């Protein structure tokens, strides 16, 4: 029996070292470095047990072939590992950075369940993809046969980029339209660079353009180009417009100066960093006391951005307990390391002001009630109200889709919350009520993980390719009838 089978007994879990807190809070660079030396990635990959029943693979929303590419890493077969990663995940270097692996693949790892610490799957995925790109690896499309078909992708976020990748691998020409000046959607404008450096997105754009994907940026469908024009010019359309409308907690006082909604706050900071501009007055938190309302990953992004913008204190308020937080445990830990204080089981009631500006948040303590549905429900405890000093309040209650107006005009059905309805009886997966139009990602699911948007784009591309292939066969049969 190979000694490598028991490598985990001698070599503990050791992710790449993070930049020390005192340094990282001074800027926006990624805080997790590469494995040093690079051979450390091989050692960490050797900890994998190669389970006969790989729970990590099952827990991954795109079902990556994790044990298989970990074995390729062990054997030093870098390019083959990168190729295998891309078979299931069109954006591995991004998911390796932003996925909550602790709740997905690493959380399901057999070693984690046995108390030995999971294989560092996410860090290896990221490091191997980065290194393969540095050494010149690119997707091999030499065997692709062009079909002559064309598809328009609306939205250059993770769903749209994944769809474009898979369509090109099927020999289908792709134009990607996005109203922003850069690709990535919230990968670029919502996720701060200390989690995902924007050079990573630029590299992915170069890779996709090398595959033949054409980007039409700064172009808004419905304003600059009519949706009807896309239907006329392309064989199919994929809608991956994401979820950008913030959920309004409807707190009294939310109109006060100093109150921000999370997404506009993060986007404004992302834009000024892209332009290398100084901090504008609206984002200047120097010496201010900040309260962030919400316990998801977006709330953690607001916590850590506020620290970097000079806040004197940052307090994160969440209405349930820590175990119920929807965000990554890693991001919660990073927030704590950087000085964020957490208040659990506190429900915000009102934002209090003075002279038209926020001065405090009134909160009430909650008790958690188990209704048997798997997640405790918070109930306010009468008489437990307190005030938290707050010069700035950031509301991070989540996002919902805001479907373009042209959806309803073309038989693209929506549910009551504005999510696009796709798939179902008589339709291909991810096909909408308009047979030429497909959708996926947050505009269909509501705000969700990047990796699930990647999954949807990948699978929608497969459905589009199937539809176009069936149309080609039917046309050929009709012509020769």
Tab-separated table of C-alpha atoms in Angstrom:
chain	number	residue	atom	x	y	z
A	1	UNK	CA	0.000	0.000	0.000
A	2	UNK	CA	1.345	3.428	-0.959
A	3	UNK	CA	2.691	5.588	1.835
A	4	UNK	CA	0.958	8.499	0.133
A	5	UNK	CA	-2.368	7.072	1.231
A	6	UNK	CA	-1.487	8.105	4.779
A	7	UNK	CA	0.156	11.405	3.855
A	8	UNK	CA	-2.511	13.257	5.847
A	9	UNK	CA	-1.127	11.736	9.073
A	10	UNK	CA	2.268	13.377	8.586
A	11	UNK	CA	1.282	16.549	6.754
A	12	UNK	CA	-1.424	18.751	8.303
A	13	UNK	CA	-3.763	20.946	6.331
A	14	UNK	CA	-1.808	24.073	5.444
A	15	UNK	CA	-3.409	26.658	3.139
A	16	UNK	CA	-1.228	29.430	1.694
A	17	UNK	CA	-0.314	32.015	4.299
A	18	UNK	CA	-2.482	35.106	4.431
A	19	UNK	CA	-0.955	38.570	4.385
A	20	UNK	CA	-0.561	39.783	8.000
A	21	UNK	CA	-3.537	41.796	9.227
A	22	UNK	CA	-1.529	44.956	9.942
A	23	UNK	CA	-0.417	45.057	6.305
A	24	UNK	CA	-3.496	43.839	4.467
A	25	UNK	CA	-5.908	46.381	5.969
A	26	UNK	CA	-3.790	49.170	4.458
A	27	UNK	CA	-4.757	48.248	0.905
A	28	UNK	CA	-6.899	46.105	-1.367
A	29	UNK	CA	-4.485	43.416	-2.508
A	30	UNK	CA	-5.557	39.782	-2.295
A	31	UNK	CA	-4.799	38.555	1.189
A	32	UNK	CA	-4.180	34.898	0.315
A	33	UNK	CA	-0.946	34.291	-1.508
A	34	UNK	CA	0.222	31.315	-3.551
A	35	UNK	CA	1.765	28.215	-2.064
A	36	UNK	CA	5.366	28.934	-1.107
A	37	UNK	CA	7.272	27.070	-2.290
A	38	UNK	CA	5.008	26.038	-5.212
A	39	UNK	CA	5.760	22.387	-4.419
A	40	UNK	CA	3.631	22.844	-1.286
A	41	UNK	CA	0.560	22.525	-3.509
A	42	UNK	CA	1.749	19.042	-4.480
A	43	UNK	CA	2.153	18.058	-0.833
A	44	UNK	CA	-1.297	19.334	0.045
A	45	UNK	CA	-2.772	17.477	-2.936
A	46	UNK	CA	-1.114	14.274	-1.675
A	47	UNK	CA	-3.270	14.483	1.466
A	48	UNK	CA	-6.279	13.443	-0.651
A	49	UNK	CA	-7.494	9.929	0.170
A	50	UNK	CA	-8.932	9.469	-3.344
A	51	UNK	CA	-12.146	8.248	-1.744
A	52	UNK	CA	-14.076	5.629	-3.642
A	53	UNK	CA	-17.106	7.833	-2.982
A	54	UNK	CA	-15.830	11.405	-3.388
A	55	UNK	CA	-18.139	13.489	-1.223
A	56	UNK	CA	-16.219	16.627	-2.219
A	57	UNK	CA	-17.212	16.126	-5.839
A	58	UNK	CA	-20.843	15.581	-4.898
A	59	UNK	CA	-20.932	18.718	-2.715
A	60	UNK	CA	-19.515	20.901	-5.494
A	61	UNK	CA	-22.363	22.552	-7.459
A	62	UNK	CA	-20.497	21.981	-10.750
A	63	UNK	CA	-19.333	18.511	-9.627
A	64	UNK	CA	-15.653	19.076	-10.275
A	65	UNK	CA	-13.516	15.961	-10.737
A	66	UNK	CA	-11.591	16.903	-7.624
A	67	UNK	CA	-9.764	13.668	-6.721
A	68	UNK	CA	-8.762	13.204	-10.371
A	69	UNK	CA	-7.155	16.611	-10.797
A	70	UNK	CA	-5.573	16.394	-7.355
A	71	UNK	CA	-3.851	13.216	-8.603
A	72	UNK	CA	-2.630	15.069	-11.704
A	73	UNK	CA	-1.238	17.800	-9.437
A	74	UNK	CA	0.565	15.161	-7.377
A	75	UNK	CA	2.123	13.789	-10.551
A	76	UNK	CA	3.267	17.242	-11.681
A	77	UNK	CA	0.990	17.209	-14.741
A	78	UNK	CA	0.070	20.888	-14.520
A	79	UNK	CA	-1.521	21.454	-17.929
A	80	UNK	CA	-3.537	18.245	-17.730
A	81	UNK	CA	-4.837	19.287	-14.303
A	82	UNK	CA	-5.884	22.688	-15.679
A	83	UNK	CA	-7.594	21.021	-18.646
A	84	UNK	CA	-9.526	18.679	-16.366
A	85	UNK	CA	-10.558	21.544	-14.085
A	86	UNK	CA	-12.029	23.341	-17.087
A	87	UNK	CA	-14.043	20.299	-18.166
A	88	UNK	CA	-16.535	20.999	-15.394
A	89	UNK	CA	-15.804	24.606	-14.417
A	90	UNK	CA	-15.268	27.361	-16.986
A	91	UNK	CA	-13.977	29.711	-14.223
A	92	UNK	CA	-11.823	27.644	-11.811
A	93	UNK	CA	-9.426	30.439	-10.875
A	94	UNK	CA	-12.412	32.542	-9.778
A	95	UNK	CA	-14.286	29.822	-7.902
A	96	UNK	CA	-11.028	28.874	-6.189
A	97	UNK	CA	-11.028	32.378	-4.723
A	98	UNK	CA	-14.664	33.192	-3.957
A	99	UNK	CA	-16.438	29.871	-3.340
A	100	UNK	CA	-17.315	29.128	0.294
A	101	UNK	CA	-15.363	25.867	0.162
A	102	UNK	CA	-15.903	25.373	3.891
A	103	UNK	CA	-19.618	24.899	3.164
A	104	UNK	CA	-19.124	22.936	-0.065
A	105	UNK	CA	-16.285	20.671	-1.207
A	106	UNK	CA	-13.937	21.105	1.746
A	107	UNK	CA	-16.766	20.836	4.241
A	108	UNK	CA	-17.679	17.456	2.742
A	109	UNK	CA	-14.086	16.179	2.572
A	110	UNK	CA	-13.643	12.836	4.350
A	111	UNK	CA	-10.567	14.163	6.162
A	112	UNK	CA	-12.602	17.089	7.484
A	113	UNK	CA	-15.244	14.722	8.777
A	114	UNK	CA	-12.529	12.668	10.457
A	115	UNK	CA	-11.048	15.667	12.227
A	116	UNK	CA	-7.824	15.790	10.199
A	117	UNK	CA	-8.605	19.015	8.329
A	118	UNK	CA	-9.836	18.962	4.739
A	119	UNK	CA	-7.651	18.989	1.670
A	120	UNK	CA	-7.065	22.632	0.649
A	121	UNK	CA	-9.144	22.131	-2.495
A	122	UNK	CA	-9.933	25.785	-3.225
A	123	UNK	CA	-6.356	26.996	-2.769
A	124	UNK	CA	-5.002	24.240	-5.014
A	125	UNK	CA	-7.629	24.985	-7.681
A	126	UNK	CA	-6.698	28.641	-7.687
A	127	UNK	CA	-2.918	28.148	-7.591
A	128	UNK	CA	-2.790	25.495	-10.296
A	129	UNK	CA	-4.979	27.492	-12.688
A	130	UNK	CA	-2.945	30.663	-12.097
A	131	UNK	CA	0.325	28.830	-12.696
A	132	UNK	CA	-0.986	27.117	-15.830
A	133	UNK	CA	-1.988	30.497	-17.251
A	134	UNK	CA	1.445	31.934	-16.384
A	135	UNK	CA	3.103	29.077	-18.226
A	136	UNK	CA	0.958	29.632	-21.319
A	137	UNK	CA	-1.824	27.061	-20.954
A	138	UNK	CA	-4.935	27.884	-22.951
A	139	UNK	CA	-8.038	25.844	-23.835
A	140	UNK	CA	-7.397	23.620	-26.842
A	141	UNK	CA	-10.065	24.302	-29.473
A	142	UNK	CA	-8.116	22.751	-32.346
A	143	UNK	CA	-10.721	20.007	-32.733
A	144	UNK	CA	-13.722	22.323	-32.702
A	145	UNK	CA	-15.804	22.422	-35.878
A	146	UNK	CA	-17.517	25.752	-36.480
A	147	UNK	CA	-21.266	25.354	-36.935
A	148	UNK	CA	-22.049	28.723	-38.484
A	149	UNK	CA	-24.493	29.428	-35.659
A	150	UNK	CA	-24.453	32.634	-33.587
A	151	UNK	CA	-25.634	33.292	-30.021
A	152	UNK	CA	-25.973	36.561	-28.119
A	153	UNK	CA	-25.192	36.501	-24.398
A	154	UNK	CA	-26.690	39.373	-22.383
A	155	UNK	CA	-24.595	39.952	-19.270
A	156	UNK	CA	-20.864	39.362	-18.779
A	157	UNK	CA	-21.128	38.011	-15.241
A	158	UNK	CA	-20.219	34.452	-14.249
A	159	UNK	CA	-23.290	32.875	-15.881
A	160	UNK	CA	-22.723	34.703	-19.163
A	161	UNK	CA	-18.982	34.013	-19.231
A	162	UNK	CA	-19.525	30.323	-18.530
A	163	UNK	CA	-22.162	30.095	-21.230
A	164	UNK	CA	-19.851	31.809	-23.727
A	165	UNK	CA	-17.006	29.403	-22.928
A	166	UNK	CA	-19.143	26.334	-23.539
A	167	UNK	CA	-20.732	27.710	-26.701
A	168	UNK	CA	-17.315	28.331	-28.236
A	169	UNK	CA	-16.254	24.785	-27.380
A	170	UNK	CA	-19.334	23.661	-29.351
A	171	UNK	CA	-18.289	25.702	-32.407
A	172	UNK	CA	-20.899	28.414	-31.908
A	173	UNK	CA	-19.973	32.089	-32.400
A	174	UNK	CA	-20.687	34.272	-29.363
A	175	UNK	CA	-21.178	37.988	-28.813
A	176	UNK	CA	-21.404	39.010	-25.136
A	177	UNK	CA	-23.195	42.285	-24.377
A	178	UNK	CA	-22.846	44.148	-21.099
A	179	UNK	CA	-23.719	47.679	-20.011
A	180	UNK	CA	-20.580	47.949	-17.867
A	181	UNK	CA	-17.150	48.964	-19.164
A	182	UNK	CA	-15.493	45.743	-17.982
A	183	UNK	CA	-16.526	42.109	-17.992
A	184	UNK	CA	-17.264	40.204	-14.807
A	185	UNK	CA	-20.474	41.745	-13.497
A	186	UNK	CA	-20.364	41.586	-9.710
A	187	UNK	CA	-17.066	39.694	-9.937
A	188	UNK	CA	-15.587	43.028	-10.997
A	189	UNK	CA	-17.896	45.607	-9.450
A	190	UNK	CA	-19.309	43.863	-6.380
A	191	UNK	CA	-16.596	41.593	-4.962
A	192	UNK	CA	-13.736	43.632	-3.475
A	193	UNK	CA	-10.225	43.105	-4.877
A	194	UNK	CA	-8.894	41.749	-1.576
A	195	UNK	CA	-10.992	38.662	-2.379
A	196	UNK	CA	-10.644	38.712	-6.164
A	197	UNK	CA	-7.955	40.836	-7.786
A	198	UNK	CA	-9.228	42.364	-11.008
A	199	UNK	CA	-6.160	41.174	-12.924
A	200	UNK	CA	-7.723	37.699	-12.623
A	201	UNK	CA	-10.779	38.937	-14.556
A	202	UNK	CA	-8.548	40.568	-17.171
A	203	UNK	CA	-6.727	37.286	-17.708
A	204	UNK	CA	-10.014	35.446	-18.116
A	205	UNK	CA	-11.115	38.013	-20.687
A	206	UNK	CA	-7.902	37.402	-22.644
A	207	UNK	CA	-8.542	33.656	-22.508
A	208	UNK	CA	-12.132	34.003	-23.731
A	209	UNK	CA	-11.173	36.416	-26.491
A	210	UNK	CA	-8.490	33.943	-27.537
A	211	UNK	CA	-11.276	31.367	-27.832
A	212	UNK	CA	-13.140	33.714	-30.193
A	213	UNK	CA	-15.630	35.313	-27.814
A	214	UNK	CA	-16.487	38.894	-28.813
A	215	UNK	CA	-17.333	41.401	-26.078
A	216	UNK	CA	-19.623	44.377	-26.725
A	217	UNK	CA	-19.145	46.463	-23.568
A	218	UNK	CA	-20.876	49.672	-22.568
A	219	UNK	CA	-23.897	48.428	-24.522
A	220	UNK	CA	-27.256	48.095	-22.802
A	221	UNK	CA	-29.879	45.910	-24.439
A	222	UNK	CA	-33.149	47.783	-24.591
A	223	UNK	CA	-31.375	51.148	-24.697
A	224	UNK	CA	-28.583	50.893	-27.268
A	225	UNK	CA	-29.822	47.778	-29.080
A	226	UNK	CA	-33.390	46.532	-29.125
A	227	UNK	CA	-33.930	43.013	-27.834
A	228	UNK	CA	-35.892	42.349	-31.005
A	229	UNK	CA	-32.680	42.980	-32.941
A	230	UNK	CA	-30.911	40.223	-31.023
A	231	UNK	CA	-33.713	37.805	-31.826
A	232	UNK	CA	-33.404	38.719	-35.499
A	233	UNK	CA	-29.611	38.614	-35.693
A	234	UNK	CA	-28.827	35.549	-33.578
A	235	UNK	CA	-29.960	31.954	-33.483
A	236	UNK	CA	-30.423	32.076	-29.710
A	237	UNK	CA	-30.064	34.465	-26.766
A	238	UNK	CA	-28.859	33.730	-23.230
A	239	UNK	CA	-29.879	36.144	-20.464
A	240	UNK	CA	-27.463	36.341	-17.544
A	241	UNK	CA	-28.263	39.750	-16.098
A	242	UNK	CA	-27.805	38.803	-12.438
A	243	UNK	CA	-29.508	40.327	-9.385
A	244	UNK	CA	-28.699	43.966	-8.731
A	245	UNK	CA	-31.744	45.301	-6.878
A	246	UNK	CA	-31.097	45.492	-3.147
A	247	UNK	CA	-33.650	44.185	-0.684
A	248	UNK	CA	-35.113	47.130	1.215
A	249	UNK	CA	-35.375	46.397	4.935
A	250	UNK	CA	-37.824	49.326	5.133
A	251	UNK	CA	-36.233	50.618	8.311
A	252	UNK	CA	-37.425	54.008	9.489
A	253	UNK	CA	-34.588	56.479	8.976
A	254	UNK	CA	-33.096	54.802	5.912
A	255	UNK	CA	-33.302	58.113	4.038
A	256	UNK	CA	-30.789	59.773	6.405
A	257	UNK	CA	-27.382	60.899	5.190
A	258	UNK	CA	-24.764	58.276	6.009
A	259	UNK	CA	-27.065	55.328	5.208
A	260	UNK	CA	-25.858	53.183	2.302
A	261	UNK	CA	-27.173	50.124	0.536
A	262	UNK	CA	-24.475	47.490	0.231
A	263	UNK	CA	-24.265	47.049	-3.522
A	264	UNK	CA	-24.088	50.740	-4.509
A	265	UNK	CA	-21.513	51.192	-1.730
A	266	UNK	CA	-19.325	48.350	-3.037
A	267	UNK	CA	-19.748	49.338	-6.691
A	268	UNK	CA	-18.783	52.955	-5.973
A	269	UNK	CA	-15.607	51.822	-4.249
A	270	UNK	CA	-14.817	49.339	-7.031
A	271	UNK	CA	-15.162	52.048	-9.677
A	272	UNK	CA	-12.903	54.484	-7.874
A	273	UNK	CA	-10.270	51.735	-7.431
A	274	UNK	CA	-10.479	50.854	-11.138
A	275	UNK	CA	-9.925	54.521	-11.959
A	276	UNK	CA	-7.202	54.863	-9.298
A	277	UNK	CA	-9.064	57.790	-7.759
A	278	UNK	CA	-8.891	59.118	-4.182
A	279	UNK	CA	-11.672	58.365	-1.736
A	280	UNK	CA	-14.640	60.687	-2.401
A	281	UNK	CA	-16.471	62.338	0.529
A	282	UNK	CA	-19.382	59.874	0.305
A	283	UNK	CA	-17.011	56.950	0.936
A	284	UNK	CA	-14.734	58.645	3.436
A	285	UNK	CA	-15.197	56.650	6.636
A	286	UNK	CA	-12.114	57.961	8.364
A	287	UNK	CA	-12.776	58.079	12.117
A	288	UNK	CA	-16.441	57.085	11.727
A	289	UNK	CA	-18.365	54.356	13.512
A	290	UNK	CA	-19.936	51.984	11.000
A	291	UNK	CA	-22.747	49.488	11.529
A	292	UNK	CA	-23.283	46.823	8.864
A	293	UNK	CA	-26.691	45.139	8.873
A	294	UNK	CA	-26.616	41.597	7.481
A	295	UNK	CA	-24.634	38.376	7.875
A	296	UNK	CA	-24.012	37.176	4.317
A	297	UNK	CA	-20.871	37.384	2.228
A	298	UNK	CA	-21.896	40.838	0.999
A	299	UNK	CA	-22.072	41.994	4.600
A	300	UNK	CA	-18.549	40.651	5.146
A	301	UNK	CA	-17.369	42.542	2.048
A	302	UNK	CA	-18.862	45.734	3.492
A	303	UNK	CA	-17.218	45.055	6.865
A	304	UNK	CA	-13.776	44.668	5.413
A	305	UNK	CA	-14.124	47.498	2.902
A	306	UNK	CA	-15.156	49.836	5.733
A	307	UNK	CA	-12.003	48.937	7.652
A	308	UNK	CA	-9.908	49.855	4.619
A	309	UNK	CA	-11.785	53.131	4.232
A	310	UNK	CA	-10.586	54.170	7.686
A	311	UNK	CA	-13.559	53.409	9.947
A	312	UNK	CA	-12.898	53.913	13.653
A	313	UNK	CA	-15.068	50.872	14.389
A	314	UNK	CA	-17.169	48.394	12.427
A	315	UNK	CA	-20.004	46.452	14.042
A	316	UNK	CA	-21.834	43.737	12.112
A	317	UNK	CA	-25.394	43.056	13.278
A	318	UNK	CA	-27.124	39.771	12.466
A	319	UNK	CA	-30.539	38.678	13.665
A	320	UNK	CA	-29.714	34.978	14.100
A	321	UNK	CA	-26.774	33.211	15.750
A	322	UNK	CA	-23.348	32.703	14.219
A	323	UNK	CA	-24.049	29.112	13.199
A	324	UNK	CA	-26.974	30.335	11.064
A	325	UNK	CA	-24.955	32.887	9.095
A	326	UNK	CA	-25.305	32.314	5.343
A	327	UNK	CA	-21.818	33.592	4.514
A	328	UNK	CA	-18.476	31.833	4.389
A	329	UNK	CA	-16.932	31.077	7.779
A	330	UNK	CA	-13.604	32.094	6.294
A	331	UNK	CA	-14.900	35.568	5.520
A	332	UNK	CA	-16.327	35.903	9.013
A	333	UNK	CA	-12.929	34.935	10.425
A	334	UNK	CA	-11.153	37.463	8.204
A	335	UNK	CA	-13.574	40.173	9.356
A	336	UNK	CA	-12.845	39.371	12.981
A	337	UNK	CA	-9.083	39.371	12.392
A	338	UNK	CA	-9.372	42.824	10.855
A	339	UNK	CA	-11.193	44.239	13.864
A	340	UNK	CA	-14.900	43.839	13.114
A	341	UNK	CA	-17.170	43.313	16.109
A	342	UNK	CA	-20.149	40.970	15.670
A	343	UNK	CA	-23.474	41.287	17.452
A	344	UNK	CA	-25.615	38.218	16.977
A	345	UNK	CA	-29.316	37.822	17.665
A	346	UNK	CA	-29.993	41.510	17.186
A	347	UNK	CA	-32.802	42.737	14.963
A	348	UNK	CA	-32.504	46.313	13.644
A	349	UNK	CA	-35.652	48.344	14.272
A	350	UNK	CA	-34.819	51.893	13.273
A	351	UNK	CA	-32.001	54.171	12.138
A	352	UNK	CA	-31.899	57.227	14.369
A	353	UNK	CA	-30.688	60.588	13.140
A	354	UNK	CA	-29.670	64.049	14.177
A	355	UNK	CA	-29.512	67.038	11.861
A	356	UNK	CA	-30.446	64.866	8.902
A	357	UNK	CA	-27.572	62.400	9.448
A	358	UNK	CA	-27.471	58.933	10.970
A	359	UNK	CA	-26.294	58.816	14.586
A	360	UNK	CA	-27.406	55.359	15.862
A	361	UNK	CA	-29.236	52.133	15.097
A	362	UNK	CA	-31.906	50.915	17.482
A	363	UNK	CA	-31.833	47.124	17.788
A	364	UNK	CA	-33.722	44.507	19.787
A	365	UNK	CA	-32.407	41.189	21.070
A	366	UNK	CA	-33.924	38.084	19.472
A	367	UNK	CA	-34.537	34.564	20.648
A	368	UNK	CA	-34.426	31.739	18.124
A	369	UNK	CA	-37.526	29.613	17.644
A	370	UNK	CA	-37.250	26.186	16.010
A	371	UNK	CA	-40.245	25.676	13.744
A	372	UNK	CA	-38.883	22.387	12.456
A	373	UNK	CA	-38.017	23.755	9.005
A	374	UNK	CA	-34.271	23.447	9.524
A	375	UNK	CA	-33.502	27.081	10.271
A	376	UNK	CA	-34.386	28.904	13.499
A	377	UNK	CA	-36.753	31.859	13.278
A	378	UNK	CA	-35.804	34.993	15.226
A	379	UNK	CA	-38.398	36.465	17.571
A	380	UNK	CA	-37.932	39.832	19.237
A	381	UNK	CA	-37.532	39.864	23.013
A	382	UNK	CA	-39.798	42.515	24.463
A	383	UNK	CA	-38.041	45.265	26.422
A	384	UNK	CA	-34.532	44.450	25.140
A	385	UNK	CA	-34.039	47.442	22.835
A	386	UNK	CA	-30.636	49.184	22.778
A	387	UNK	CA	-28.911	51.776	20.615
A	388	UNK	CA	-25.666	51.306	18.691
A	389	UNK	CA	-23.640	54.359	17.769
A	390	UNK	CA	-23.574	54.651	13.975
A	391	UNK	CA	-22.242	57.539	11.915
A	392	UNK	CA	-22.616	55.280	8.876
A	393	UNK	CA	-25.085	52.422	8.344
A	394	UNK	CA	-24.704	49.902	5.518
A	395	UNK	CA	-27.752	47.764	4.732
A	396	UNK	CA	-26.728	44.333	3.390
A	397	UNK	CA	-30.045	42.490	3.341
A	398	UNK	CA	-29.453	40.781	-0.008
A	399	UNK	CA	-30.436	41.339	-3.624
A	400	UNK	CA	-33.165	40.292	-6.000
A	401	UNK	CA	-33.418	40.294	-9.796
A	402	UNK	CA	-34.761	43.319	-11.617
A	403	UNK	CA	-35.656	41.783	-14.983
A	404	UNK	CA	-35.388	44.033	-18.038
A	405	UNK	CA	-38.678	45.447	-19.283
A	406	UNK	CA	-38.306	43.617	-22.575
A	407	UNK	CA	-38.724	40.218	-20.893
A	408	UNK	CA	-42.482	40.503	-20.504
A	409	UNK	CA	-42.911	41.644	-24.114
A	410	UNK	CA	-41.395	38.462	-25.492
A	411	UNK	CA	-43.068	35.701	-23.526
A	412	UNK	CA	-40.270	35.422	-20.983
A	413	UNK	CA	-42.233	34.571	-17.854
A	414	UNK	CA	-41.388	35.788	-14.359
A	415	UNK	CA	-42.399	34.628	-10.920
A	416	UNK	CA	-43.819	36.976	-8.291
A	417	UNK	CA	-40.350	38.004	-7.085
A	418	UNK	CA	-39.155	38.905	-10.592
A	419	UNK	CA	-37.095	35.790	-11.258
A	420	UNK	CA	-37.088	34.481	-14.811
A	421	UNK	CA	-38.863	31.136	-15.159
A	422	UNK	CA	-36.961	28.639	-17.275
A	423	UNK	CA	-37.062	24.917	-17.961
A	424	UNK	CA	-40.027	22.753	-17.096
A	425	UNK	CA	-42.398	20.566	-19.059
A	426	UNK	CA	-41.930	20.757	-22.802
A	427	UNK	CA	-38.789	22.896	-22.568
A	428	UNK	CA	-35.097	22.248	-22.537
A	429	UNK	CA	-33.276	23.005	-19.264
A	430	UNK	CA	-32.877	26.791	-18.883
A	431	UNK	CA	-35.144	27.515	-21.851
A	432	UNK	CA	-37.670	30.307	-21.208
A	433	UNK	CA	-41.190	30.750	-22.522
A	434	UNK	CA	-39.634	32.124	-25.707
A	435	UNK	CA	-38.067	29.079	-27.423
A	436	UNK	CA	-35.134	31.119	-28.714
A	437	UNK	CA	-34.250	32.546	-25.290
A	438	UNK	CA	-32.454	30.866	-22.370
A	439	UNK	CA	-31.582	32.193	-18.915
A	440	UNK	CA	-29.554	31.275	-15.864
A	441	UNK	CA	-27.759	32.557	-12.780
A	442	UNK	CA	-29.088	35.029	-10.250
A	443	UNK	CA	-31.797	36.405	-12.539
A	444	UNK	CA	-33.365	32.943	-12.405
A	445	UNK	CA	-32.354	31.794	-8.893
A	446	UNK	CA	-32.243	35.062	-6.984
A	447	UNK	CA	-28.989	36.107	-5.332
A	448	UNK	CA	-26.877	32.970	-4.996
A	449	UNK	CA	-23.311	31.681	-5.185
A	450	UNK	CA	-20.982	32.447	-8.081
A	451	UNK	CA	-20.428	28.732	-8.637
A	452	UNK	CA	-24.156	28.143	-9.145
A	453	UNK	CA	-24.242	30.875	-11.781
A	454	UNK	CA	-21.272	29.126	-13.431
A	455	UNK	CA	-23.248	25.882	-13.382
A	456	UNK	CA	-26.289	27.509	-14.965
A	457	UNK	CA	-24.294	29.140	-17.763
A	458	UNK	CA	-22.569	25.851	-18.531
A	459	UNK	CA	-25.787	23.854	-18.618
A	460	UNK	CA	-27.717	26.506	-20.564
A	461	UNK	CA	-25.020	26.434	-23.258
A	462	UNK	CA	-25.519	22.681	-23.550
A	463	UNK	CA	-29.261	23.190	-24.032
A	464	UNK	CA	-28.651	25.903	-26.627
A	465	UNK	CA	-26.238	23.672	-28.541
A	466	UNK	CA	-28.764	20.834	-28.426
A	467	UNK	CA	-31.547	23.066	-29.749
A	468	UNK	CA	-29.400	24.366	-32.589
A	469	UNK	CA	-28.226	20.872	-33.485
A	470	UNK	CA	-31.806	19.610	-33.595
A	471	UNK	CA	-32.776	22.577	-35.770
A	472	UNK	CA	-29.914	21.815	-38.163
A	473	UNK	CA	-30.940	18.154	-38.430
A	474	UNK	CA	-34.575	19.101	-38.976
A	475	UNK	CA	-33.636	21.618	-41.694
A	476	UNK	CA	-31.457	19.025	-43.442
A	477	UNK	CA	-34.234	16.427	-43.320
A	478	UNK	CA	-36.746	18.919	-44.682
A	479	UNK	CA	-34.417	19.936	-47.539
A	480	UNK	CA	-33.939	16.303	-48.568
A	481	UNK	CA	-37.499	15.110	-48.048
